[in-house]
C-alpha positions as a printed NumPy array, in Angstrom:
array([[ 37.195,  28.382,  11.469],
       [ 38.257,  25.018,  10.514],
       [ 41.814,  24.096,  10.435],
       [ 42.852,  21.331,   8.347],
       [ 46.247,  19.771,   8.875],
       [ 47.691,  17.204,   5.582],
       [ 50.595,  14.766,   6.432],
       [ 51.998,  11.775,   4.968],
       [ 53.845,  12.607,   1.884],
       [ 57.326,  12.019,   0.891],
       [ 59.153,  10.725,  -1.959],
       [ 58.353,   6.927,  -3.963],
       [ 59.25 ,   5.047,  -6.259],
       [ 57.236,   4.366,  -9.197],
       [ 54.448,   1.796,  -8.005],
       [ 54.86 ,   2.614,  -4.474],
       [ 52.458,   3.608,  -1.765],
       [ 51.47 ,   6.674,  -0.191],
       [ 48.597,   7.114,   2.604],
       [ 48.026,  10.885,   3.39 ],
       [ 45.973,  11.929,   6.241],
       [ 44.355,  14.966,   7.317],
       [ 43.078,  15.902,  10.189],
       [ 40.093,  18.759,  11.215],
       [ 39.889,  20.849,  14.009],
       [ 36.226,  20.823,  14.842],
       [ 33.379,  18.27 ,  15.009],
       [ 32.085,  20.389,  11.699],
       [ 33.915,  17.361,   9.95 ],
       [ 30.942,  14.775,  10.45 ],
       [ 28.53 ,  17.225,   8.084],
       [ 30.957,  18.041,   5.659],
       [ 32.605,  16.737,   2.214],
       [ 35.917,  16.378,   1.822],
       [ 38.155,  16.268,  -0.632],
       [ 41.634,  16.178,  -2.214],
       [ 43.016,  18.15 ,  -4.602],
       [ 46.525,  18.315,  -6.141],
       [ 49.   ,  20.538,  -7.789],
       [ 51.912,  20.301,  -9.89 ],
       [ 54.247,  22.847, -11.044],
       [ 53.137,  25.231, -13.61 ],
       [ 49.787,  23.635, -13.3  ],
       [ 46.212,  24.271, -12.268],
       [ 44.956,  22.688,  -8.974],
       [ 43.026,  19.569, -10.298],
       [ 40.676,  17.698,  -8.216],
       [ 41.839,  14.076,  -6.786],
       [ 39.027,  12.647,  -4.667],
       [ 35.931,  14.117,  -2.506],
       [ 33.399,  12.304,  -0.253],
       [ 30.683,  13.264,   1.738],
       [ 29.567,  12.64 ,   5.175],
       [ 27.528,   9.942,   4.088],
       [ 30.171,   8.101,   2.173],
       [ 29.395,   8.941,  -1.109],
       [ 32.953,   9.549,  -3.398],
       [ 34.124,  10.497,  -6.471],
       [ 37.612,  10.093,  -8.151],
       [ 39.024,  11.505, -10.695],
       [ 39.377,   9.162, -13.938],
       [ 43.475,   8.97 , -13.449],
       [ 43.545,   7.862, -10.443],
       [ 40.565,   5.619, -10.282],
       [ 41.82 ,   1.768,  -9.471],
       [ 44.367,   3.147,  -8.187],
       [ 43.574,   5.745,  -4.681],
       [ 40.56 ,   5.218,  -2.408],
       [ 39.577,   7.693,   0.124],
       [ 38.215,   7.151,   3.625],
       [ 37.055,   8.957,   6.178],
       [ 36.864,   8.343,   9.607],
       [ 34.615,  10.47 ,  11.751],
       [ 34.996,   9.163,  15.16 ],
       [ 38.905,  10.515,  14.639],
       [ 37.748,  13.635,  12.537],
       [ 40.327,  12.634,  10.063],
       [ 40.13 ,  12.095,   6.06 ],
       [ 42.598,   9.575,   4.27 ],
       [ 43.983,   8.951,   0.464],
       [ 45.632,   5.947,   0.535],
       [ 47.697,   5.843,  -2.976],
       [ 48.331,   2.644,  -5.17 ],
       [ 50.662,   1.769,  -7.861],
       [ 52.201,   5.915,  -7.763],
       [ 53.187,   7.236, -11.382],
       [ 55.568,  10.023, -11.433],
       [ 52.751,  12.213, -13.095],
       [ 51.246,  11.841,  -9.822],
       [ 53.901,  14.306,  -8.2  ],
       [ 52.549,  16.95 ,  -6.93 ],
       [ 51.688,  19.407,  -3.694],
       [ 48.159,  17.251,  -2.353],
       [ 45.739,  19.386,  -0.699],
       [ 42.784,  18.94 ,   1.632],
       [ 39.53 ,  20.76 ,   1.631],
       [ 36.316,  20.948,   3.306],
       [ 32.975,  22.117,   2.102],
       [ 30.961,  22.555,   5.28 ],
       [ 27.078,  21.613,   5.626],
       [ 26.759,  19.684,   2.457],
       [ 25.805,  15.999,   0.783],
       [ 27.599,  17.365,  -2.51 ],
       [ 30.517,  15.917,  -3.806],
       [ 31.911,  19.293,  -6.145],
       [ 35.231,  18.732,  -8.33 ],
       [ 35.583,  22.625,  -8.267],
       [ 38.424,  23.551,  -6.16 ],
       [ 36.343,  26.842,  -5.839],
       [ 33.628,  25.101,  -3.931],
       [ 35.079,  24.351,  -1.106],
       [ 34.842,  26.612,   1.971],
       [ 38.444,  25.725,   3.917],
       [ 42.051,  24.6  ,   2.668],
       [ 45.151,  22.977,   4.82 ],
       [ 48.44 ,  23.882,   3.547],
       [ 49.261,  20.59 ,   1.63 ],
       [ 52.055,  17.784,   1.677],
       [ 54.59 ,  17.336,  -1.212],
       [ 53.989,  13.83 ,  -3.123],
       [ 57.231,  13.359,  -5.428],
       [ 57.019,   9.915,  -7.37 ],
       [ 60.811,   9.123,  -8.861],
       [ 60.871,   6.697, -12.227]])
């Protein structure tokens, strides 16, 4: 069972900076995609940002330019570091894993393990 642990959120002003970090239990990290998802209030969980073990990524459209991800597997740890925040970016940022794959899905439903998320809150 991988465990994934989020941290690095907090509260920003509009055009701020955020770098979240998450970090995996187990050494399955190195052959799996990750990603970042994100959820608002009232709102569906909409995907952020996913890359695979070879370094492949994809982004969503509003937030390309503006977050990158990166992985580091010597550390077992996935990043989002966020530019130029909007306050539509608020929301509760999850990470996910899907184990064993080159595929970068955008389908919160693909992915086999969750952590429990870190609030974002962008102010105006």
């Amino acid at each position: 069972q991988v465990q994934l642990v989020e941290s690095g959120g907090g509260l920003v002003q509009a055009g701020g900076s955020l770098r979240l970090s998450c970090a995996a239990s187990e050494d399955t990290f190195r052959t799996s995609t990750m990603g970042w998802f994100r959820q608002a209030p009232g709102k569906e969980r909409e995907f952020v940002s996913a890359v695979n073990w070879l370094g492949s990524a994809g982004y969503a459209d509003s937030v390309k330019g503006r977050f990158t991800i990166r992985r580091d597997n010597t550390k077992n740890t996935l990043y989002l570091q966020m530019n130029s925040l909007k306050p539509e970016d608020t929301a509760v940022y999850y990470c996910a894993a899907l184990s064993g794959s080159l595929v970068v899905p955008q389908e919160p439903g693909e992915y086999d393990y969750w952590g429990q998320g870190t609030q974002v809150t962008v102010s105006s």
